[in-house]
Structures are given as C-alpha cells and as structure tokens.
Amino acid sequence: MTEQDFIPKSYDNSIESGSVKWSSPSNIALVKYWGKKKNQIPENPSISFTLSNCKTITEVTFNKKESDGFSFDVFFEGEKNEAFKPKIQTFFERVEAYVPFLKDYHFKIETSNTFPHSSGIASSASGMSALALCLMGIETMLTDTIAPSNSTALSINSVEKSQFNQKASFLARLGSGSACRSIEGELVVWGENTSFTNSSDLYGVKFEGEINSKFKDFQDTILLVDKGEKQVSSTVGHQLMFDHPFAKERFDQAHTNLEKLKEALISGDLISFIEIVESEALTLHAMMMTSMPYFILMKPNTLEIINKIWNFRKKTASHVCFTLDAGANVHVLYPASEKEMILGFIKNELAEYCENGHYICDQIGLGANQIQE
Ligand code: PMV
C-alpha cells in the first residue's frame, strides 16, 4: 500500500447531514516510537498493548455547507473548547486529500475521555483515533451501496472491515503517530520491520502470530505520579532525535527488541518480556537525558516506584514490571493470574507515591467500537 491508495476515487452518495460516534482506546508502547521523519513516518518500529478502560468517546455531527474552507466546533466534556482547535485544524489539513469531503460539511465534534483530563495521561492516541474513525464512518456513509441513512446506524459490513481499519489507522497516524496503534487490539505493530511481514510505516497492523495465553488479559495499572501537563510535548520530543548522538543505535536497537519481544510474546517468556519492556522504557528516558537540550522527565517518586517494583519482584518471584511514557507516570504491567497479589502491593506500597494516591486500573483491550444510538 502507498499513500496514493488511500485517496478515494469518488463518493456515490450525497448526504445533507448525519452523525457518527466512536469510542477508541489509548495504548501503551512496549517498544517505543521516538523519532520521526516527514509526514509522520516513524524512524523505528514500535509495538503496543491496546488498553481497554482508558478511552475517548467522540461524536461527529455533520451538516452540508456552501462556504469554502474547514468549519468545525469542538466540545470537550460538554463545554465548547477552543484549545483543541489548532490540532484538529492541522489534522484536517493533513488528511484532506484522503477524505475529500472535509470542506463540504460543518462538523460539530463532541468528545470526552473516560479517564480524568488532568491525569498526565496523553489523550492524543485515543482522541485522534476516535476522530479518524468518525471520519471513516462518514466516508462509509458516502460510499456505502446500501442506501445511507442520516442516523448513526450506519453499516460498515459492506466495506471490508480490514480496509476500514487500515485507513482509519492511516488517518489517525497523521493526527498523532501512536494513535495509529489504537484502532485494533490486542497488540499492534507500527513501522516496517523484518519480523512482521505485513508491517508498514503508514498504519498499524495486528500482531501476526498466536500470543501466548500468559499475556491474555494482561493488566496495566497506571500510577499517576504527576497529573500536570507534560513537560516536553511529544512533538518536541521527536525533534530531539534529529542529530541525537545515539539516534542510529537507538533506531537499530528498536528493531532488535521488537524481534526478541515477538518471540517472547509467542513463547510466553515473561522474563525476556520484562527485560525488553523495562529496558525500552529506560532507553526512551535516556534519549531525553542525552539530547540537547536535555530533560529529566522522571520524578523522585517515579524512581521510588521502580525500585519498589524491582525489590518486590526479587522477593516474590512475581512477573510484575513497569513501562513509562514520555512523563513521570508509571505503567505497572503484570499477568492476570497475579492480579490479586499485585493490586495488594500497589495499594499498600505504591499508591503513596501517586498524586493524591490516584491510580487507574486497566488491561489489554480489543480496540475501538462504533457506538450506535
Ligand atoms: O504519538 P506521539 O507523537 O504522541 O508519540 C508518542 C511517543 C511515546 O508515547 C513516548 C511512545 C509510543 O510509542 O507511544
């Protein structure tokens, strides 16, 4: 597939107005995407667990208009929101060639998250994927051979679901790179690499191969160490990889780690899984500490938690491990079979390092859903 293949030939249907609604989850990278080329093309491949509970729910209502240009209003959690508009404007500019109906309608975009707004959890993956799915929903209404209705009850059965998902992922990538890994579950790979023959720089693909049952319902408890705005936006963060002294080694390492992680996920080798995942998290942060300008995004409590996890693992031989985003919060990952023990550990020993004792319990999920009303 090339970018050109995502440009539609024409639309069969003419629709005056309608609405679509999608719910799309966040994801947590195991091998991290950090560094990009032009047009949101990743410098290295990545893989993530799709989450289940941390989601964005977006409804897009559209009405035909005559005027030129993009026209949209954004409502976040019921209130008109101007702050999100520039990002959506940029997204519309990037995807217009692939969804050319964008200038034909005025859009009312109503969005909300299932996780607290100020939690330090990035909402760009779930937010951009939900919006991309709504645009795909509208495109389906415009191309569907079944007479379109202007209600949300559109049918996507008549288009190949995999084509729908692929293009949704392609569009989401243009909003926020990691968003392309939020359309499907349970594990999604993004970025060309030799271990996954169907992998692409343009969109995420489902993990190829049978995932070992040890990873079924894998748990992710997100410890909210710092609920504030991110110190370094991912846009700035990706730029830090230009001319980074260790960039080439890092990009090569991601390929090797992905290869090794694939084997661990298939064989159920939790020890290797832990080693790769924790090393990836620390490498991401090491890249930020060794860039110019340099940043330390962990907080003292992030380190306290990491040390507690390491001690607990040694003491109990459990398979708990951690990963980090580009911030201070800690994702605690563990098998469902150890849930009771680890939740006890989190409550008794880790919650005190979280802002107001807050943490969010999540687990591996199956991907986005259309909401029919
Ligand atoms: O999708 P972006 O541009 O916000 O970048 C996300 C980068 C990380 O979350 C740090 C890693 C990843 O692969 O998700």
Coordinates of C-alpha atoms and ligand atoms in Angstrom, one line a residue, residues 29 32-34 124 176-178 181 234 238 284 325-326, ligand 1:
A29 CA 4.0 1.1 23.8
K32 CA 8.8 2.8 21.9
Y33 CA 8.3 5.1 18.9
W34 CA 10.6 8.1 19.5
S124 CA -3.8 12.1 21.7
S176 CA -0.7 11.6 16.3
G177 CA 1.8 8.8 15.3
S178 CA 0.9 6.5 18.2
R181 CA -2.0 1.7 17.1
S234 CA 5.9 14.6 22.0
H238 CA 10.5 13.6 18.5
L284 CA 13.3 6.3 26.0
D325 CA 5.6 7.2 28.6
A326 CA 7.4 10.4 28.0
Ligands
PMV1 O1 2.2 9.7 19.1 P1 3.1 10.7 19.7 O2 3.7 11.6 18.7 O3 2.4 11.5 20.8 O4 4.4 9.9 20.3 C1 4.2 9.0 21.3 C2 5.5 8.6 21.8 C3 5.6 7.7 23.1 O5 4.3 7.6 23.7 C4 6.6 8.2 24.1 C5 6.0 6.3 22.7 C6 5.0 5.5 21.9 O6 5.4 4.7 21.1 O7 3.8 5.6 22.2

